[in-house]
Amino acid sequence: MIRIALAGQPNSGKSTVFNQVAGYRSITSNFPGKTVAYFISKVSIEGEVVEVVDLPGTYSLTSSDEAELEARNYILRGEADVIINVVDATVLSRSLEFTLQLMQLGKPIVICLNMMDEAEHKGLQIQVDKLSEKLGIPIIPTVASRGIGVSKVFSTALKVAKNPSVSKPVLPFFSSDVEEAILSIIEAMPEDFPQKFKDMKIDKRFLAIKLLEQDEFFWNKIRDNRDFIKRFKSIQSKIEADRGMPSDLVIASERHAISMAWFEETVTVVHAEIGLAHKMDDLLMHPYFGYLIAAGALYLFFMFVFTFGSALQEPLLRGFNRYIIEPSVAYLGKDTLTGKLVNGLLQGIAGGLTVNLPYVLPLLIGLAFLEDTGYLPRAAFMLDTFMHRMGLHGKAVFPMLLGYGCSVPAIMATRIMESKRDHAITSSLVLLIPCSGRTIVILGLVGYYMGMNAAFAIYLLDLLVIVIVGFIISHLKPEVTPGMILEIPELRWPVPKIMLLKVWLRLKEFLIVAWPLLIISSVILSLMDFYGFNDVFNTVIAPLTSTLLGLPISAGTPLILSILRKELALIMLSEALGTWNLSDVLTETQMFTFAVFTTFFIPCFTSIGMIVKELGWKTAVKSAFLTLIIAVVLATLARLLI
Amino acid sequence: MKIRLSEARVGSVYLIIEINGDIKVRQHLSKLGVLPGVKVKLENKAALGGALLLDVEGKKIGVERRIADKILVGTRE
C-alpha cells in the first residue's frame, strides 16, 4: 500500500489537512517504544486506498527533541513513499527552511502551500509556479480550513508516489566556504560511515552536514572513531573561526539565507496592512493590561466549565440514579452479589457519564477555542513570569489549567514540556490541582455546609501549596532547561468544524483510557463492600482516620479508597456514615479536614496510571507519595487549626 | 555596541550579533529564525520581569527573560 507522510511546522495547519481527509477514522499511534504520538489513517484517493501518517509538527529536523528525531528517522527509514510538506504561506521564508531540510532526506515531496487566503490579506503575492520550478517540487495552493485544494494535494501525492520523477527536489548549494568544509569532511570520512546507520538511507554529504549541526543522534554513533573526530574538529574550528559563530549556527544561517533568497525571488509584498488582529495583540500582550486580560480569560474559562458542568451533573446524576440504578438494584436485591456487582458497574458508567463528561466536554471545547484563536500561547507568554516562581515556564499553564477539569487529560497534556525534568515536575503539580471530582467534595461538603468562603479558602490554599511545592522541587532539581521560546501565531477566528474534530479526538482518548478504568474501579469497590472488606480496611487505617485526623472510623474507606472513584468520595462518605445530611454526623472541623485530605491526596488511580504511561513507574510512585505526605500534613494542621 | 536583548528599548529594531548559551538554546532559537545577522524588533516587554515579545521577519516570538539575556544585539548603524 502507498504510504504518504504529512510533515510541517507547528501551526502550519498540518492537522487540519489531515483531518480533512482522515476525518473520524484516524487512530493515534506511538512511535515504537516512544511516547511521541502520531495519527495514522487509511484514506481513499481516487478510488485507491492509501495510508496517511501525520508526523508530529516540528520546526526543524534536528534531534533537539524526541518528536523531531522520530519524525526525521521515520522519513530516513524510507517508510513513506512520498512526503506532503504543509507550509504556512504567511511565514513562507521560515517554512522553506524546514522544506530545505526535508529535501535533504532524499524523498519525493509535494508542497501543500496552506493559508493562501491569509497570505493574500497580508499582502503577499506568491508566484507559485516559479517557486515550484526553483525547488523542483510540485506546489498546490490551499486553504485547508475551508477544504480548498486539499484533494488536489493528495491526488498529486498519489501521482508522485507512482512516478517519483515528477518531484525531483533541486538541492541548492551552501556558500563556497561551507561547501569546502563539507567536502573536506567527506574526504576524511571512513568508507563504512553511512552504514553505521543500518536501516537508514543516508549519504556522506548528509552526514557531514548533520555533524556540523552537532546533531547528537549522528554524533553519538561515530564518536568512537578518534582519528576522524580529530580531523573533523580541525575543519569545524576553522569554519567557526572564519564565521565567528558555532558551526550549528553557520548551517542554520546558510539555510536561512537560501530560504530568504527563494522568498525574495518569488514573492512580492504589496502592502502590509495593520489589521485588527495586530491592534488586538497590542492589548492582549500589553505589559500591564495583558495580565488583567489573562486573569479575566482564565476566570471566564472556569465559569464556562463550571456553569455548564454543574448545571448538567445534578440532573443527570439524579435521573440516572432514579431511573436506572435504583430500579435495577431493587430488582436484583440490594445485598446480593449480583445486585452489588450491577450497582458497581452502573455507578461506574454513571460516574463517567454524569460526573466527568459534563466537565470534560466544556473544558475541551473551551481549550480548543483558546487554542484555535491563538490565545493560549499569548496566555503562556503573559503568565511565564509566574510559572517561573515555580521553576517552570509559561507553557506549563496549559496542563495545569486542564487539571482543574480532569487530571487524566491534564497529564496527557504535560507532553508539551520539552525537557523530561519539566515534564515530571508539571505532572507532579497537576496531581495537586483540584479536579472536578475533588471539586465536588470541596463544593458539596465545605461549600454547602460551611459557606462559599470556606470552599474558596481551600482553593487558595491549594494554589499556595502548588507554588511552594513547585518552588521546592525545582530547586532540588536545578537542571538547565531550554526555557520558554514560543512562537505566537496570528490571532484567527476558529473554524467550528475543525475545533469540534479536535475536541472529539481528545474526548475519545478520555473515553477509551479513563472511563473503563473508572468502571473497573467501581466494580472492585462493590466487591470489597460485599465481602465486608471495608470494615477490615477501616480498622487498619483507623490510626490515620481517627487518631491523627479526628474523623469517624467509618470515614476511612471514602477517605482513601475514593482514589478508585474520586467523584464518588462524597457519596461514599454519605453511605459510610449512613446519612445524606452530613452536618448531623460531622463537625465543621471534620468536614474541612476531610476535604483538605481529599484535595491533596492522589486524584485517582487512573491519573497515576497515566503518569506511569508517560514517565514511568518511578516518577509515578514518587508523585503519589508526595501527595500522601502533603495530604496528611495539611489535613492534620486543618484539624488542629480550624 | 553590543547589548543584551533584555536591555534593549521597546519599539526599536536591532541586529542580532551573537547568541550565547548551549546548543539546545541555539537550536531552539535558530529554528524560529532567531539567528546572528537577522533583524529583530523588540515589540513588548511584559511587566514584573515577564517575557519579551519579538518580531523576527514578521513573525512573533515570545522568549523568557533568561533567554533574552543570551541574545546580544547591536543597533543598526
Coordinates of N, CA and C in Angstrom, one line a residue, chain A residues 9-115:
Chain A
Q9 N 5.6 22.4 10.0 CA 5.9 23.1 11.3 C 4.6 23.2 12.1
P10 N 4.7 23.4 13.4 CA 3.5 23.6 14.2 C 2.8 24.9 13.7
N11 N 1.5 24.9 13.8 CA 0.6 26.0 13.3 C 0.6 26.1 11.8
S12 N 1.1 25.1 11.1 CA 1.0 25.2 9.6 C -0.3 24.8 9.1
G13 N -1.1 24.2 10.0 CA -2.4 23.7 9.5 C -2.3 22.2 9.1
K14 N -1.2 21.6 9.5 CA -1.0 20.2 9.1 C -2.1 19.3 9.6
S15 N -2.5 19.4 10.8 CA -3.5 18.6 11.4 C -4.9 18.8 10.7
T16 N -5.1 20.1 10.3 CA -6.3 20.4 9.6 C -6.4 19.7 8.3
V17 N -5.3 19.7 7.6 CA -5.2 19.0 6.3 C -5.5 17.5 6.6
F18 N -4.8 17.0 7.6 CA -5.0 15.5 7.9 C -6.5 15.2 8.2
N19 N -7.1 16.1 9.1 CA -8.5 15.8 9.5 C -9.4 15.9 8.3
Q20 N -9.1 16.8 7.3 CA -9.9 17.0 6.2 C -10.1 15.6 5.4
V21 N -9.0 14.9 5.3 CA -9.1 13.6 4.6 C -9.4 12.4 5.5
A22 N -8.8 12.5 6.8 CA -8.9 11.3 7.6 C -10.2 11.3 8.4
G23 N -10.7 12.5 8.8 CA -12.0 12.6 9.5 C -11.9 11.8 10.8
Y24 N -13.0 11.0 11.0 CA -13.1 10.4 12.3 C -12.4 9.1 12.4
R25 N -11.9 8.6 11.3 CA -11.5 7.2 11.3 C -10.0 7.1 11.8
S26 N -9.4 8.2 12.1 CA -8.0 8.2 12.4 C -7.7 7.6 13.8
I27 N -6.6 6.9 13.9 CA -6.2 6.4 15.2 C -4.9 7.0 15.6
T28 N -4.7 7.1 16.9 CA -3.4 7.6 17.4 C -2.5 6.4 17.6
S29 N -1.2 6.6 17.2 CA -0.3 5.5 17.5 C 1.0 6.1 18.1
N30 N 1.8 5.3 18.7 CA 3.0 5.8 19.3 C 4.1 5.3 18.4
F31 N 5.2 6.1 18.3 CA 6.4 5.5 17.6 C 6.9 4.4 18.5
P32 N 7.3 3.3 17.9 CA 7.7 2.1 18.7 C 8.5 2.5 19.9
G33 N 8.0 2.2 21.1 CA 8.8 2.4 22.3 C 8.9 3.8 22.8
K34 N 8.3 4.8 22.1 CA 8.4 6.2 22.5 C 7.0 6.7 22.9
T35 N 7.1 7.9 23.6 CA 5.8 8.5 24.0 C 5.3 9.5 22.9
V36 N 6.1 9.7 21.8 CA 5.7 10.6 20.8 C 4.6 10.0 20.0
A37 N 3.5 10.7 19.9 CA 2.3 10.1 19.2 C 2.1 10.7 17.9
Y38 N 1.6 9.9 17.0 CA 1.2 10.4 15.7 C -0.1 9.8 15.2
F39 N -0.8 10.4 14.3 CA -2.0 9.9 13.8 C -1.8 9.1 12.5
I40 N -2.5 8.1 12.3 CA -2.4 7.3 11.1 C -3.8 7.0 10.6
S41 N -4.0 7.0 9.3 CA -5.4 6.8 8.8 C -5.3 6.2 7.4
K42 N -6.3 5.4 7.1 CA -6.4 4.9 5.8 C -7.4 5.8 5.0
V43 N -7.0 6.2 3.8 CA -7.7 7.2 3.1 C -7.9 6.7 1.7
S44 N -9.1 7.0 1.1 CA -9.3 6.6 -0.3 C -9.1 7.8 -1.2
I45 N -8.1 7.7 -2.1 CA -7.9 8.8 -3.0 C -8.1 8.3 -4.4
E46 N -9.0 8.9 -5.1 CA -9.4 8.5 -6.5 C -9.6 7.0 -6.5
G47 N -10.3 6.5 -5.6 CA -10.6 5.0 -5.6 C -9.5 4.1 -5.1
E48 N -8.3 4.7 -4.7 CA -7.3 3.9 -4.2 C -7.0 4.1 -2.7
V49 N -6.9 3.0 -2.0 CA -6.7 3.2 -0.5 C -5.2 3.4 -0.2
V50 N -4.9 4.5 0.4 CA -3.5 4.7 0.8 C -3.5 5.0 2.3
E51 N -2.3 4.9 2.9 CA -2.1 5.1 4.3 C -1.5 6.5 4.5
V52 N -2.2 7.4 5.3 CA -1.6 8.7 5.6 C -1.2 8.8 7.0
V53 N 0.1 9.2 7.2 CA 0.7 9.3 8.5 C 0.9 10.8 8.8
D54 N 0.4 11.2 9.9 CA 0.5 12.6 10.3 C 1.7 12.7 11.3
L55 N 2.9 13.1 10.8 CA 4.0 13.1 11.7 C 3.9 14.3 12.7
P56 N 4.5 14.3 13.8 CA 4.4 15.4 14.8 C 4.9 16.7 14.1
G57 N 4.2 17.8 14.4 CA 4.6 19.1 13.9 C 5.9 19.5 14.5
T58 N 6.9 19.8 13.7 CA 8.2 20.3 14.3 C 8.8 21.4 13.5
Y59 N 9.6 22.2 14.1 CA 10.1 23.4 13.5 C 11.3 23.0 12.6
S60 N 12.0 22.0 13.0 CA 13.2 21.6 12.2 C 13.4 20.1 12.3
L61 N 14.4 19.6 11.7 CA 14.6 18.1 11.7 C 16.0 17.8 12.4
T62 N 16.3 18.6 13.3 CA 17.5 18.3 14.2 C 17.0 17.3 15.2
S63 N 17.9 16.9 16.1 CA 17.4 15.9 17.1 C 17.2 16.6 18.4
S64 N 16.9 17.9 18.4 CA 16.8 18.6 19.7 C 15.6 18.1 20.6
D65 N 14.6 17.5 20.0 CA 13.6 16.8 20.9 C 13.1 15.6 20.2
E66 N 12.5 14.8 21.0 CA 12.1 13.4 20.6 C 11.2 13.4 19.4
A67 N 10.3 14.4 19.4 CA 9.3 14.4 18.3 C 10.0 14.6 17.0
E68 N 11.0 15.6 17.0 CA 11.7 15.9 15.8 C 12.6 14.6 15.3
L69 N 13.2 14.0 16.3 CA 14.1 12.9 16.0 C 13.2 11.8 15.4
E70 N 12.1 11.5 16.0 CA 11.2 10.4 15.5 C 10.7 10.7 14.1
A71 N 10.3 12.0 13.9 CA 9.7 12.4 12.6 C 10.8 12.2 11.5
R72 N 12.0 12.6 11.8 CA 13.1 12.5 10.9 C 13.5 11.1 10.6
N73 N 13.6 10.3 11.7 CA 14.0 8.9 11.5 C 13.0 8.1 10.7
Y74 N 11.7 8.5 10.9 CA 10.6 7.8 10.2 C 10.9 8.0 8.7
I75 N 11.2 9.3 8.3 CA 11.4 9.5 6.9 C 12.7 8.8 6.4
L76 N 13.7 8.9 7.2 CA 15.0 8.3 6.8 C 15.0 6.8 6.7
R77 N 14.1 6.2 7.4 CA 14.0 4.7 7.3 C 13.3 4.3 6.0
G78 N 12.8 5.4 5.3 CA 12.2 5.1 4.0 C 10.8 4.5 4.1
E79 N 10.1 4.8 5.2 CA 8.8 4.1 5.4 C 7.7 4.8 4.5
A80 N 7.9 6.1 4.2 CA 6.9 6.8 3.4 C 7.4 6.8 1.9
D81 N 6.4 6.7 1.0 CA 6.7 6.8 -0.4 C 6.8 8.2 -0.9
V82 N 6.0 9.1 -0.2 CA 6.1 10.5 -0.6 C 5.7 11.3 0.6
I83 N 6.3 12.5 0.7 CA 6.0 13.4 1.8 C 5.2 14.6 1.3
I84 N 4.2 14.9 2.1 CA 3.4 16.1 1.8 C 3.9 17.1 2.9
N85 N 4.6 18.2 2.4 CA 5.1 19.2 3.3 C 4.0 20.3 3.4
V86 N 3.4 20.5 4.5 CA 2.4 21.5 4.7 C 3.1 22.8 5.1
V87 N 2.9 23.8 4.3 CA 3.7 25.1 4.5 C 2.7 26.2 4.8
D88 N 2.9 27.0 5.8 CA 2.1 28.2 6.1 C 2.6 29.3 5.2
A89 N 1.8 29.7 4.3 CA 2.2 30.7 3.3 C 2.5 32.0 3.9
T90 N 1.9 32.3 5.1 CA 2.1 33.6 5.7 C 3.5 33.7 6.3
V91 N 4.1 32.6 6.6 CA 5.5 32.7 7.1 C 6.4 31.9 6.1
L92 N 6.3 32.2 4.9 CA 6.9 31.4 3.8 C 8.4 31.2 4.0
S93 N 9.1 32.3 4.3 CA 10.6 32.1 4.2 C 11.0 31.2 5.3
R94 N 10.4 31.3 6.5 CA 10.9 30.4 7.6 C 10.5 29.0 7.3
S95 N 9.3 28.8 6.7 CA 8.8 27.5 6.4 C 9.7 26.8 5.4
L96 N 10.2 27.6 4.5 CA 11.1 27.0 3.5 C 12.4 26.4 4.1
E97 N 12.8 26.9 5.2 CA 14.0 26.4 5.9 C 13.7 24.9 6.3
F98 N 12.5 24.7 6.7 CA 12.1 23.3 7.0 C 12.0 22.4 5.7
T99 N 11.4 23.0 4.7 CA 11.4 22.3 3.4 C 12.8 21.9 2.9
L100 N 13.7 22.9 3.1 CA 15.1 22.6 2.7 C 15.6 21.4 3.5
Q101 N 15.3 21.3 4.7 CA 15.8 20.1 5.5 C 15.1 18.8 5.0
L102 N 13.8 19.0 4.7 CA 13.1 17.8 4.1 C 13.8 17.3 2.8
M103 N 14.1 18.3 2.0 CA 14.7 18.0 0.7 C 16.0 17.2 0.8
Q104 N 16.7 17.4 1.9 CA 18.0 16.7 2.1 C 17.8 15.2 2.4
L105 N 16.5 14.9 2.8 CA 16.3 13.5 3.2 C 16.1 12.6 1.9
G106 N 16.0 13.2 0.8 CA 16.0 12.4 -0.5 C 14.7 11.7 -0.8
K107 N 13.6 12.2 -0.3 CA 12.3 11.6 -0.7 C 11.6 12.5 -1.6
P108 N 10.7 12.0 -2.5 CA 9.9 12.9 -3.3 C 8.9 13.7 -2.4
I109 N 8.7 15.0 -2.7 CA 7.9 15.9 -1.8 C 6.8 16.5 -2.7
V110 N 5.7 16.8 -2.0 CA 4.7 17.6 -2.6 C 4.4 18.7 -1.6
I111 N 4.4 20.0 -2.0 CA 4.2 21.0 -1.0 C 2.7 21.5 -1.1
C112 N 2.1 21.5 0.1 CA 0.8 22.0 0.3 C 0.9 23.4 0.8
L113 N 0.8 24.4 0.0 CA 1.0 25.8 0.4 C -0.3 26.3 1.0
N114 N -0.3 26.2 2.3 CA -1.6 26.5 3.0 C -1.8 27.9 3.4
M115 N -3.0 28.2 3.8 CA -3.4 29.6 4.3 C -3.1 30.6 3.3

